[in-house]
Short mmCIF file of C-alpha atoms and ligand atoms in Angstrom, two decimals:
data_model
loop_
_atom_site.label_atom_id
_atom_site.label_comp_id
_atom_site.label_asym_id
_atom_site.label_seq_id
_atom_site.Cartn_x
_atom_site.Cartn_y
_atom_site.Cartn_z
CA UNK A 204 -10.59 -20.12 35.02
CA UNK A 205 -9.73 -18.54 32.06
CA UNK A 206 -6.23 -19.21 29.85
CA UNK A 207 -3.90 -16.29 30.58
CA UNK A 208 -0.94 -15.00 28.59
CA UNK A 209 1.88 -13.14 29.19
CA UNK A 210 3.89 -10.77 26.27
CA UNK A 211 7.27 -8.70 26.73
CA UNK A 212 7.75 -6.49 23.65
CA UNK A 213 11.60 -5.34 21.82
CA UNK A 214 12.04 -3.26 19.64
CA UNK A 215 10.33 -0.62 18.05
CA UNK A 216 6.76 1.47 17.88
CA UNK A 217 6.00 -1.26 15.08
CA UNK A 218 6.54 -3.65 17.76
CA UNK A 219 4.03 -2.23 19.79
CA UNK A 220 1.57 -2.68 17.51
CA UNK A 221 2.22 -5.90 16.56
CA UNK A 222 1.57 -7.07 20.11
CA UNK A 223 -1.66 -5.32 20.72
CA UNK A 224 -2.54 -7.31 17.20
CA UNK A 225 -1.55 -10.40 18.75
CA UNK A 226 -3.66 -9.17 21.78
CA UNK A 227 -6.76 -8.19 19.82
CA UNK A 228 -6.76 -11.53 18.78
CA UNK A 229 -5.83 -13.66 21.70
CA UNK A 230 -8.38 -11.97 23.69
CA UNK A 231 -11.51 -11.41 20.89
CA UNK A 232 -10.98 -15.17 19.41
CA UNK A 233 -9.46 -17.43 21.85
CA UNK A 234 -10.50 -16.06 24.94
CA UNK A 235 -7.04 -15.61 26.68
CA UNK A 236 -6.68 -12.71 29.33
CA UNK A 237 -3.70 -11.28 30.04
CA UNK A 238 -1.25 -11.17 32.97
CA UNK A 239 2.42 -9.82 34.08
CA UNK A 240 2.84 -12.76 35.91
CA UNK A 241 4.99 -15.18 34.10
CA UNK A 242 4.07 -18.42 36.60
CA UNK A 243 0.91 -18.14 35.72
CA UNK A 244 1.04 -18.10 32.36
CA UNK A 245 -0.54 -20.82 29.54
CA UNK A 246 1.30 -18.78 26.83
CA UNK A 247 4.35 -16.80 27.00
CA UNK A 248 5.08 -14.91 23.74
CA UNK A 249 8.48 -12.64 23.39
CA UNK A 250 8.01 -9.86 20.52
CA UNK A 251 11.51 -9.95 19.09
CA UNK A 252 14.06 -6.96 17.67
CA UNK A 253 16.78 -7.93 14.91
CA UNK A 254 18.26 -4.15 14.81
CA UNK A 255 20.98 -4.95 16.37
CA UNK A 256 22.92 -8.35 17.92
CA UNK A 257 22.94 -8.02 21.22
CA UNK A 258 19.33 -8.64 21.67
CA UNK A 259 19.34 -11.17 19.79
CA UNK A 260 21.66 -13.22 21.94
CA UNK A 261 19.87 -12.05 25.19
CA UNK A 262 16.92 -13.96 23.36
CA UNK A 263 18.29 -16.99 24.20
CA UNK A 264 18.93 -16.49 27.93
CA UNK A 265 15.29 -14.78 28.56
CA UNK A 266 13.85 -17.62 26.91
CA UNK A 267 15.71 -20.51 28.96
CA UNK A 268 14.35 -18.41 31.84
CA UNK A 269 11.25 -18.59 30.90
CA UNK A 270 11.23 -22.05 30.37
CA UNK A 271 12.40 -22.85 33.96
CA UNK A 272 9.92 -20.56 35.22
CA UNK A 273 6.66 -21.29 33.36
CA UNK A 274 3.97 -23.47 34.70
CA UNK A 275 3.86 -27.20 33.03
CA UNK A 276 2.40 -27.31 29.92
CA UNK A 277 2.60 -23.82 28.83
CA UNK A 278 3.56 -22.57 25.62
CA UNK A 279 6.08 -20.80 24.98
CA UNK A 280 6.10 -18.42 21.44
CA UNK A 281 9.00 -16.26 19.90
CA UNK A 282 7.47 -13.68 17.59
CA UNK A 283 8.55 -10.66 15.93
CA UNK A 284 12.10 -10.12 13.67
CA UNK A 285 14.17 -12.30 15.36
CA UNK A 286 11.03 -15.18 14.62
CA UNK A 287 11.87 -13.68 10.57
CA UNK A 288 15.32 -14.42 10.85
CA UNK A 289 16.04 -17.00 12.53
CA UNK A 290 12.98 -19.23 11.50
CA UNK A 291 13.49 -22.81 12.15
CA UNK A 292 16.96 -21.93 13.97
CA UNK A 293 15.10 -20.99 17.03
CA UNK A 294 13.81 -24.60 17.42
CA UNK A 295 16.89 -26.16 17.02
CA UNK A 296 18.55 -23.77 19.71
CA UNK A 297 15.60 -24.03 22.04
CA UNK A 298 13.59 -27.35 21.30
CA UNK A 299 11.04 -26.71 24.04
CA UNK A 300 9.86 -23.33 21.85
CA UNK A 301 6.18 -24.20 20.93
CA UNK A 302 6.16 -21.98 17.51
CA UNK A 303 7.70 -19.28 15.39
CA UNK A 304 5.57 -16.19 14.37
CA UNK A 305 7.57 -13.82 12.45
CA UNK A 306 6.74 -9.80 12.13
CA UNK A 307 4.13 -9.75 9.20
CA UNK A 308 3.06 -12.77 10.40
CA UNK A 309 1.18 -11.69 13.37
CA UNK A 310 -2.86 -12.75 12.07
CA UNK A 311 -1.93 -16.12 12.42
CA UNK A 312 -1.12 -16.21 16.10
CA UNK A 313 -4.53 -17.80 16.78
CA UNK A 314 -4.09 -20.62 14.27
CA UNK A 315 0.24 -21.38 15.52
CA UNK A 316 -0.60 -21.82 18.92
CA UNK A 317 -2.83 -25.30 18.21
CA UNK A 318 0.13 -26.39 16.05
CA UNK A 319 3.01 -27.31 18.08
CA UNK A 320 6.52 -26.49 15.73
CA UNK A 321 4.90 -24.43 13.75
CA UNK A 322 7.33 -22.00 12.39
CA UNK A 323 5.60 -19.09 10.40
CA UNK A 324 8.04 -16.65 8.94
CA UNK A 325 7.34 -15.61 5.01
CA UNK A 326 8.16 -12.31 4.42
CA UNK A 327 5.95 -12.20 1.88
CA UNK A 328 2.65 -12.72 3.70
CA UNK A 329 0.35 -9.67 3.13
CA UNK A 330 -1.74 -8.72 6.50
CA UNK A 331 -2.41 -5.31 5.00
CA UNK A 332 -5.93 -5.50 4.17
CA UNK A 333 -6.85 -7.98 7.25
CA UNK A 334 -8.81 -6.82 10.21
CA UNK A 335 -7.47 -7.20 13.48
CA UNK A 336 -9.18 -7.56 16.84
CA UNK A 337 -9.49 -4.24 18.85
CA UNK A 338 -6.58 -3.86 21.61
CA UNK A 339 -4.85 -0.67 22.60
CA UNK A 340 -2.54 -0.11 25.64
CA UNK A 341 -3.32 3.39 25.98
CA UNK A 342 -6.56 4.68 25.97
CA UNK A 343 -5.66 8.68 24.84
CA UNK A 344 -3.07 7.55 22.00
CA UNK A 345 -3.56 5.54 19.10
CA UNK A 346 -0.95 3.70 17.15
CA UNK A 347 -1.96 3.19 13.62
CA UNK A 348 -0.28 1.32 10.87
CA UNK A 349 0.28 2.85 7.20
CA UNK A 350 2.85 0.66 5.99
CA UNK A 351 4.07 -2.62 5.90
CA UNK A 352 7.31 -3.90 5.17
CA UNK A 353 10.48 -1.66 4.07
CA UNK A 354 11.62 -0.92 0.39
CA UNK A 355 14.53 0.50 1.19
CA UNK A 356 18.29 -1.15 1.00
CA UNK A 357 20.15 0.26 3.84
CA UNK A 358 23.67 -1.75 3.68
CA UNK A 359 23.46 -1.65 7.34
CA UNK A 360 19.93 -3.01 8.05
CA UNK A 361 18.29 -6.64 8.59
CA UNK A 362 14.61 -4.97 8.38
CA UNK A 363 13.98 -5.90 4.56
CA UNK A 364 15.08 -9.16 5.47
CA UNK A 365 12.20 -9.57 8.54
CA UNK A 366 9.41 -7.76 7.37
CA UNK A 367 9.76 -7.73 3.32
CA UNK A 368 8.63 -5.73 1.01
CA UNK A 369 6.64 -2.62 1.84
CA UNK A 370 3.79 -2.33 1.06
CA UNK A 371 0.78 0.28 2.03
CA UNK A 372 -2.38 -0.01 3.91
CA UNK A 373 -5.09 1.67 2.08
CA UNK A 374 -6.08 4.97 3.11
CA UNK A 375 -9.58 4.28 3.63
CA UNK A 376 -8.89 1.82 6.21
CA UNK A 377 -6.38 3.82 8.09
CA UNK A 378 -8.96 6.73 8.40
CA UNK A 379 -11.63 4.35 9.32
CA UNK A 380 -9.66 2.77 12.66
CA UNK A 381 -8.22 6.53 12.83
CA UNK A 382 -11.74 7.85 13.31
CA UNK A 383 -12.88 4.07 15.27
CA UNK A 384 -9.80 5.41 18.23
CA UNK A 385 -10.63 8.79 17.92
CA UNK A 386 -14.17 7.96 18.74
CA UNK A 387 -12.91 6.21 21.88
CA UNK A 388 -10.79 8.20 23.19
CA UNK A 389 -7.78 8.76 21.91
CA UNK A 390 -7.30 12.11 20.64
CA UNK A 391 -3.63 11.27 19.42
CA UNK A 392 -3.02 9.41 16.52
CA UNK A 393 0.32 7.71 15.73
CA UNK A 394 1.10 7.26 12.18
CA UNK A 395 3.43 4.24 11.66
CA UNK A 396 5.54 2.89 9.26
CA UNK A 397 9.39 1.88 8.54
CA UNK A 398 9.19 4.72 6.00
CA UNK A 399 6.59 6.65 6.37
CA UNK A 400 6.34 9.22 3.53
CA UNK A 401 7.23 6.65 0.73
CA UNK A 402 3.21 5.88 1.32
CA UNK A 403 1.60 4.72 -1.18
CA UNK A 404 4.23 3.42 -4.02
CA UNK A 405 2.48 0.36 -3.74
CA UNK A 406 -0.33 -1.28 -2.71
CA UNK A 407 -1.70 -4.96 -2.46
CA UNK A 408 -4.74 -5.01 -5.24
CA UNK A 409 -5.71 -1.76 -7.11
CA UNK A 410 -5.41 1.59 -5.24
CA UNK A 411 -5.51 5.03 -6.40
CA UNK A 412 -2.44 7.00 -6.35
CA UNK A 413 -1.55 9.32 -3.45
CA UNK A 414 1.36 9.95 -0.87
CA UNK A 415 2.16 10.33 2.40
CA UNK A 416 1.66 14.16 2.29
CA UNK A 417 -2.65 13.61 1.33
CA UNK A 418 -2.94 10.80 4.21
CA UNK A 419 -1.68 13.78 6.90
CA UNK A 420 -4.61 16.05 5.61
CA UNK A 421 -7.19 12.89 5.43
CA UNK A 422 -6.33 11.66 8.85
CA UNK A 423 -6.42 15.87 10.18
CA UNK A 424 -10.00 15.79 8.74
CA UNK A 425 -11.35 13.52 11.54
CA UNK A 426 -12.90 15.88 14.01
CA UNK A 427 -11.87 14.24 17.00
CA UNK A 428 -8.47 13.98 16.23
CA UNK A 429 -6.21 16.66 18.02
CA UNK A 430 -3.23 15.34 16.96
CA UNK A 431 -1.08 13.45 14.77
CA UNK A 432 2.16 12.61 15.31
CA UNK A 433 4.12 9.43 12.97
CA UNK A 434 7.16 7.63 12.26
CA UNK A 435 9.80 6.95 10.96
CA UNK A 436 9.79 9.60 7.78
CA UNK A 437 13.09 8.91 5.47
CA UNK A 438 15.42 12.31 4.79
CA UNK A 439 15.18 11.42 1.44
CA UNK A 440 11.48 11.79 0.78
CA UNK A 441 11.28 15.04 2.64
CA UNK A 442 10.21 17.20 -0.36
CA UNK A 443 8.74 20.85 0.13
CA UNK A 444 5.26 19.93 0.09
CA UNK A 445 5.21 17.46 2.90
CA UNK A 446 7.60 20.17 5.06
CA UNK A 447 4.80 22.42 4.67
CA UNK A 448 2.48 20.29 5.30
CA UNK A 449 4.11 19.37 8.50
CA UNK A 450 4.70 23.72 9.33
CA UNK A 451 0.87 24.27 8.51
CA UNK A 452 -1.22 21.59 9.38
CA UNK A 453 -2.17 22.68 13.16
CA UNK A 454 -2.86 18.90 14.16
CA UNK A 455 0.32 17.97 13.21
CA UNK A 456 2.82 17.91 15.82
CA UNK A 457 6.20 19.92 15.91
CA UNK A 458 8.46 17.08 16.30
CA UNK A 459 10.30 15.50 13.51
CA UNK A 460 12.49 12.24 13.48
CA UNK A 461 15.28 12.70 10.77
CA UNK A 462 17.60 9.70 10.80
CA UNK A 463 21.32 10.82 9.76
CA UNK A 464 23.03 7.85 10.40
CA UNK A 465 26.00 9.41 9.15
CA UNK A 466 27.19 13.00 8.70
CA UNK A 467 29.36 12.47 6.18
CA UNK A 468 28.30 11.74 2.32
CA UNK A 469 30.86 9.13 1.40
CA UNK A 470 29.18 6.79 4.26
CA UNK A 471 25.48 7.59 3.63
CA UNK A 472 26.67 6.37 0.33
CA UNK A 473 28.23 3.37 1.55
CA UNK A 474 24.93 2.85 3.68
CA UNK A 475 22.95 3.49 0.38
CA UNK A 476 20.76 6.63 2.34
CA UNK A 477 20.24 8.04 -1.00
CA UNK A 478 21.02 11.78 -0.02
CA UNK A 479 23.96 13.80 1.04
CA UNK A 480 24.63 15.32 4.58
CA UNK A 481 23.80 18.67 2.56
CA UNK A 482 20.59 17.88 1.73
CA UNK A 483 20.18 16.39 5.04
CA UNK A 484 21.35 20.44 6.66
CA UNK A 485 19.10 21.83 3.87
CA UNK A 486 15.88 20.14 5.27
CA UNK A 487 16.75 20.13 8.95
CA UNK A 488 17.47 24.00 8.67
CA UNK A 489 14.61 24.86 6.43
CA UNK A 490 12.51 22.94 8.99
CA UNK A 491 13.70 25.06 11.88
CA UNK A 492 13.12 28.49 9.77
CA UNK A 493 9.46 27.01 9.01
CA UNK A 494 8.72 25.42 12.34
CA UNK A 495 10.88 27.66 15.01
CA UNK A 496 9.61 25.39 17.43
CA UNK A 497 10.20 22.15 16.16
CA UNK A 498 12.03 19.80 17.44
CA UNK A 499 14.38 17.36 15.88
CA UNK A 500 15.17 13.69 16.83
CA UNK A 501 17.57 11.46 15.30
CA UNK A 502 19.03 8.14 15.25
CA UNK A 503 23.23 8.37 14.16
CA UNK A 504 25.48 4.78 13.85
CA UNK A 505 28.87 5.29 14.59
CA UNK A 506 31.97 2.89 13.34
CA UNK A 507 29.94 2.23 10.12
CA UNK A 508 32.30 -0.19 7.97
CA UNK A 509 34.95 2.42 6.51
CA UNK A 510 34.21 4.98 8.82
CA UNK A 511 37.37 7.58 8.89
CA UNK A 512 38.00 10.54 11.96
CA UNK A 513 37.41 12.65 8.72
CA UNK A 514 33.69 11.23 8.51
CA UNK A 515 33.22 11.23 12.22
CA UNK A 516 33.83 14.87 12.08
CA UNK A 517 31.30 15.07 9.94
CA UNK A 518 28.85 13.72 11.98
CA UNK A 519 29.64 15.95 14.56
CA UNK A 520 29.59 19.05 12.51
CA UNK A 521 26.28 18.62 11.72
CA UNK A 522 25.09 17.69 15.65
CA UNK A 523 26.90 20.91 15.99
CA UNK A 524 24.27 22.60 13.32
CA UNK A 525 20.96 21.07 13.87
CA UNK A 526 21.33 21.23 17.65
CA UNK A 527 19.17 17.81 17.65
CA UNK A 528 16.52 17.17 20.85
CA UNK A 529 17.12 13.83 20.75
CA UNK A 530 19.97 11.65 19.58
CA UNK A 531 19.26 7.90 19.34
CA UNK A 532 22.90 6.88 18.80
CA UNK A 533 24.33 3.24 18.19
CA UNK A 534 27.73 1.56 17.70
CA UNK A 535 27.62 -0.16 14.46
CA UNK A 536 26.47 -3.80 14.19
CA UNK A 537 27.07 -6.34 11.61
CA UNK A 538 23.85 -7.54 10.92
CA UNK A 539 23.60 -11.63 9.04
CA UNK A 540 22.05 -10.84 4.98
CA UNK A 541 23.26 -7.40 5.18
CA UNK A 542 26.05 -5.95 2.46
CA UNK A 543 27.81 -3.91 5.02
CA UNK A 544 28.92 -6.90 7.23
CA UNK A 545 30.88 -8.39 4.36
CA UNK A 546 32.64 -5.06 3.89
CA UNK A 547 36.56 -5.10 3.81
CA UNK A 548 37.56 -2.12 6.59
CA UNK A 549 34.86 -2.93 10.00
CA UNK A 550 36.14 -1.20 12.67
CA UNK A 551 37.67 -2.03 15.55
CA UNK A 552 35.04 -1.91 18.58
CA UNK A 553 37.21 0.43 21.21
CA UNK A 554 37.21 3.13 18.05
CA UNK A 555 33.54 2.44 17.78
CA UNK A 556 32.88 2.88 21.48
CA UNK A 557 35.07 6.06 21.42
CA UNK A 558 32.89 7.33 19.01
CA UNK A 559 30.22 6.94 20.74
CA UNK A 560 31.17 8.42 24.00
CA UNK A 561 32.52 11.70 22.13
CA UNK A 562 29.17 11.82 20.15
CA UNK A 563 26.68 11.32 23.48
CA UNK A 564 28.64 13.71 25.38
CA UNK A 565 28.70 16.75 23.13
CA UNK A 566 24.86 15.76 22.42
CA UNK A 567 24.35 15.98 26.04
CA UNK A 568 26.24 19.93 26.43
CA UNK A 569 24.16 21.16 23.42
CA UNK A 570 20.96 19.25 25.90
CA UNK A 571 21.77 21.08 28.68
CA UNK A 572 22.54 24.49 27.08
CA UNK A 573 19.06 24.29 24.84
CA UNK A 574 16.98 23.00 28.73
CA UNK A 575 18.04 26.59 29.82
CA UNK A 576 15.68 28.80 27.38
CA UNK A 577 12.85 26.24 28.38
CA UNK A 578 12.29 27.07 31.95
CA UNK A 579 9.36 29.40 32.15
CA UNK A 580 7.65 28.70 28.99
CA UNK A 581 4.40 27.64 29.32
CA UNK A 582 3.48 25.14 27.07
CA UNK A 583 -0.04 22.78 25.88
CA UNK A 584 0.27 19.42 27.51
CA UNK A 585 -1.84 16.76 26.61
CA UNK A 586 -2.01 13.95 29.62
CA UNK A 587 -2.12 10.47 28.85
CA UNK A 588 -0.85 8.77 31.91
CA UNK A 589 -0.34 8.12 35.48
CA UNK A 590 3.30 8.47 36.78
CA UNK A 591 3.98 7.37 41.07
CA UNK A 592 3.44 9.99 43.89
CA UNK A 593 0.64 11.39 42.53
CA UNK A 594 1.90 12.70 39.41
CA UNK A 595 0.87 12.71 35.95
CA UNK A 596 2.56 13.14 32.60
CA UNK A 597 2.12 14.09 29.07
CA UNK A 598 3.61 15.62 26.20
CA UNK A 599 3.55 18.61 24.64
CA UNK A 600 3.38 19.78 20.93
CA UNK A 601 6.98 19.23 20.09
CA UNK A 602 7.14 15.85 22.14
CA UNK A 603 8.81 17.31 25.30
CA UNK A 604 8.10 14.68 28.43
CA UNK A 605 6.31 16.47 31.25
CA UNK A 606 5.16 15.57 34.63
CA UNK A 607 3.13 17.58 36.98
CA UNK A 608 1.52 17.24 40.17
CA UNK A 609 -2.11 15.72 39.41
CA UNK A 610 -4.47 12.77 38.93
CA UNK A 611 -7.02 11.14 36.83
CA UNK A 612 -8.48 14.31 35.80
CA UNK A 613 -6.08 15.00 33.69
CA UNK A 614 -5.83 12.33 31.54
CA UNK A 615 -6.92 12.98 28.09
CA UNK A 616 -6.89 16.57 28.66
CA UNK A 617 -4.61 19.13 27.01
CA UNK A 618 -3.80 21.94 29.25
CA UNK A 619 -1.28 24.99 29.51
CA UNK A 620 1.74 24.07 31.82
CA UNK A 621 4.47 26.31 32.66
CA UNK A 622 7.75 24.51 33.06
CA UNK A 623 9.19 25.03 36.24
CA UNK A 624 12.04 21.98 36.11
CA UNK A 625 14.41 20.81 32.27
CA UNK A 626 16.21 17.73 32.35
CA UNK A 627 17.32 16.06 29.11
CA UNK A 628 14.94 13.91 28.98
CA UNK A 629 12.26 14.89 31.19
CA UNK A 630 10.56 18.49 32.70
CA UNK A 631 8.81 19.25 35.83
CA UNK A 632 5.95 21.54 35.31
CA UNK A 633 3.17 23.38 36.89
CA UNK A 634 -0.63 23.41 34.99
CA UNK A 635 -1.84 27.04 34.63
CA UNK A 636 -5.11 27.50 36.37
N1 5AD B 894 23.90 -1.42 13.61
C1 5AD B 894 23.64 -0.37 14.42
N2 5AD B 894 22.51 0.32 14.38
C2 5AD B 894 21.58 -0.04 13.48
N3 5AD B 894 20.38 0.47 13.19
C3 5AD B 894 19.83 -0.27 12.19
N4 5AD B 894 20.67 -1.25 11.82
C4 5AD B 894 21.78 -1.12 12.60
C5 5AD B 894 23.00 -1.82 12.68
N5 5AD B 894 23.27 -2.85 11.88
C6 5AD B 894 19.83 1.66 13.83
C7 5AD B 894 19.57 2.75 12.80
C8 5AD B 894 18.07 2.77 12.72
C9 5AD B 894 17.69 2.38 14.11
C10 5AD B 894 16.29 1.88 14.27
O1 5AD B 894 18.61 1.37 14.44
O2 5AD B 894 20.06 3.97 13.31
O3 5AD B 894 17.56 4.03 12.32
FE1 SF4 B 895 11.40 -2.74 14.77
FE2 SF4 B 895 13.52 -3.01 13.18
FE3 SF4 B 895 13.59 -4.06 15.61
FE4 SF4 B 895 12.04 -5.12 13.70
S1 SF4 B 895 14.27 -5.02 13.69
S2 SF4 B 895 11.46 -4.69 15.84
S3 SF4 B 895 11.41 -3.31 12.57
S4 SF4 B 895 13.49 -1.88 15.13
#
């Protein structure tokens, strides 16, 4: 019998890929399999997410769980941003933890797990250059790193802190596991980075110079590559020639993740976002005059230290504008090493959650007025999984969900769909024979 391991991943599309790393290499070098089943588990590893606290304390709980649960003598690893954070901390709160792997850490997974309380967490470690196992969870799309790490000083955010300096994966080695997928399989290619178009400010060793904006047309260049999508791209860095390059590149899809955070300038200050909520309107309406089909996502914190009715307003003005698709919206969390937690004027949490509520409900009336105009339209759909009842699902261009009535045959394919069903989050369709 084989040794078996079991994974849950937090977080974000970073995340992901840090666990199918983790996978490549548990599987190619150390011969582990994989399984959902917790019992019979010889490793359990937990892929953790810092953003914000309250996962951070659920942490603790899962992994108590899992310790009553797990078979005797298996291991038990916390990974991921949490692992950065927390380092040694996690031992001390949980002494039956076997080791600490933090995010950037991931390559030596294989070497922790034969060195009980081993706690790996330097921010500095460079894995950009190293080759990973193969592993992907999804055969039609392909997540691909471009970045490491995150330059940027958000007052808000504990990233910097867990995954360090950022710092750029050549380009010849993205295009060469872009092409490697592509060969396989997967016609969709997922750029990712914690900022994507600040590629290539710096790189580990020497590296010509070049930008986010000439990896889109490298990675289009790959025949078998349909389509591109990436994130997260920063407001800031959204110059004219990567919008264009977004509008005319045909394998680049039409959605577009523009994190506000706030609408108002005197808090995107405070949060250190580098632009105002003008130039955030200028580029979110010049991207819907280029791209009429585009479609916008974005993540908003409300109850930011400081945060005034004034400034909400201003948030909500602009939802009111850019009519967003999607709104990932969070309550503001004081994060440990951050500026903004040692700010004078927090907020008090039923204000925050107030906030919130008005924010997600007017996002949801804009949802259901824009749903309207998309019954009828027929749309491409490219199918990359299996959903119950003998449905499958896919996306189209612009990232809307849809599920129609159909099997294996569709997966991989992109066909015409006419929608039939909007919800906010999800459409029913019919394929177009
Ligand atoms: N509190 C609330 N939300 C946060 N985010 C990042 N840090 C915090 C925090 N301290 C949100 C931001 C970011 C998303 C991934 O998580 O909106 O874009
Ligand atoms: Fe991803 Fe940020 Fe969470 Fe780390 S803290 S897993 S980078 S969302």
């Amino acid at each position: 019998m084989g040794k078996k391991f079991y994974i849950e991943t937090l977080g974000c599309a970073m995340n992901v890929r840090d666990s199918e790393h983790m996978i490549a290499e548990l599987t190619t070098k150390e011969g582990y399999e994989p399984t959902d089943r917790l019992e019979e588990a010889d490793l359990i590893l937990i892929n953790t997410c810092s953003v914000r606290e309250k996962p951070v304390n659920k942490l603790f709980s899962e992994i108590g769980v899992f310790n009553k649960r797990k078979k005797a003598g298996a291991k038990i690893g916390v990974c991921g941003c949490t692992a950065s954070h927390l380092g040694e901390e996690i031992l001390k709160r949980a002494p039956f933890v076997d080791f600490v792997l933090g995010a950037r850490n991931v390559s030596k997974i294989t070497e922790v797990l034969h060195r009980p309380g081993a706690v790996e967490v330097d921010i500095d470690h460079d894995e950009s250059r190293y080759a990973f196992g193969e592993f992907r969870t999804s055969a039609y799309k392909a997540y691909v790193n471009i970045s490491i790490g995150c330059d940027k000083k958000c007052t808000f955010c504990i990233v910097p802190h867990t995954r360090g300096e950022e710092i750029s994966i050549p380009m010849e080695l993205i295009v060469r596991e872009a092409e490697k997928a592509a060969r396989h399989g997967a016609k969709e290619i997922f750029l990712l980075g914690q900022n994507v178009n600040n590629y290539g400010r710096r790189f580990s060793g020497e590296h010509p110079k070049t930008n986010f904006t000439e990896l889109l047309r490298a990675v289009s260049e790959i025949e078998a590559v349909e389509r591109i999508r990436f994130t997260s791209p920063h407001p800031l860095h959204m110059d004219d020639a990567f919008l264009e390059e977004f509008a005319d590149n045909p394998k680049i899809c039409k959605s577009m993740h523009m994190p506000l955070q706030s609408g108002s300038t005197r808090i995107l200050k405070a949060m250190k976002r580098g632009y105002t909520k003008e130039w955030f309107l200028d580029r979110a309406e010049k991207l819907r005059r280029m791209v009429p089909d585009v479609s916008i996502s974005t993540d908003i914190i409300v109850a930011f230290p400081g945060e005034t009715e004034e400034d909400f307003e201003e948030t909500m003005e602009v939802i009111e504008r850019v009519r967003f698709e999607q709104i990932f919206s969070f309550k503001y969390s004081p994060r440990p090493l951050t500026p903004a937690q040692s700010y004078d004027d927090q907020i008090p949490d039923d204000i925050g959650s107030a906030r919130l509520t008005r924010l997600q409900n007017r996002h949801h009336e804009i949802l259901d007025e824009m749903k309207r105009e998309r019954i009828g339209k027929v749309v491409d759909v490219y199918f990359e999984e299996l959903r119950p009842g003998g449905q499958a699902a896919g996306r189209s261009d612009n990232n809307m969900l849809v599920i129609v009535p159909g099997s294996e045959e569709l997966l991989g394919r992109t066909l015409p769909v006419r929608i039939v069903e909007a919800g906010r989050t999800s459409h029913r369709g019919e394929v177009v024979a």
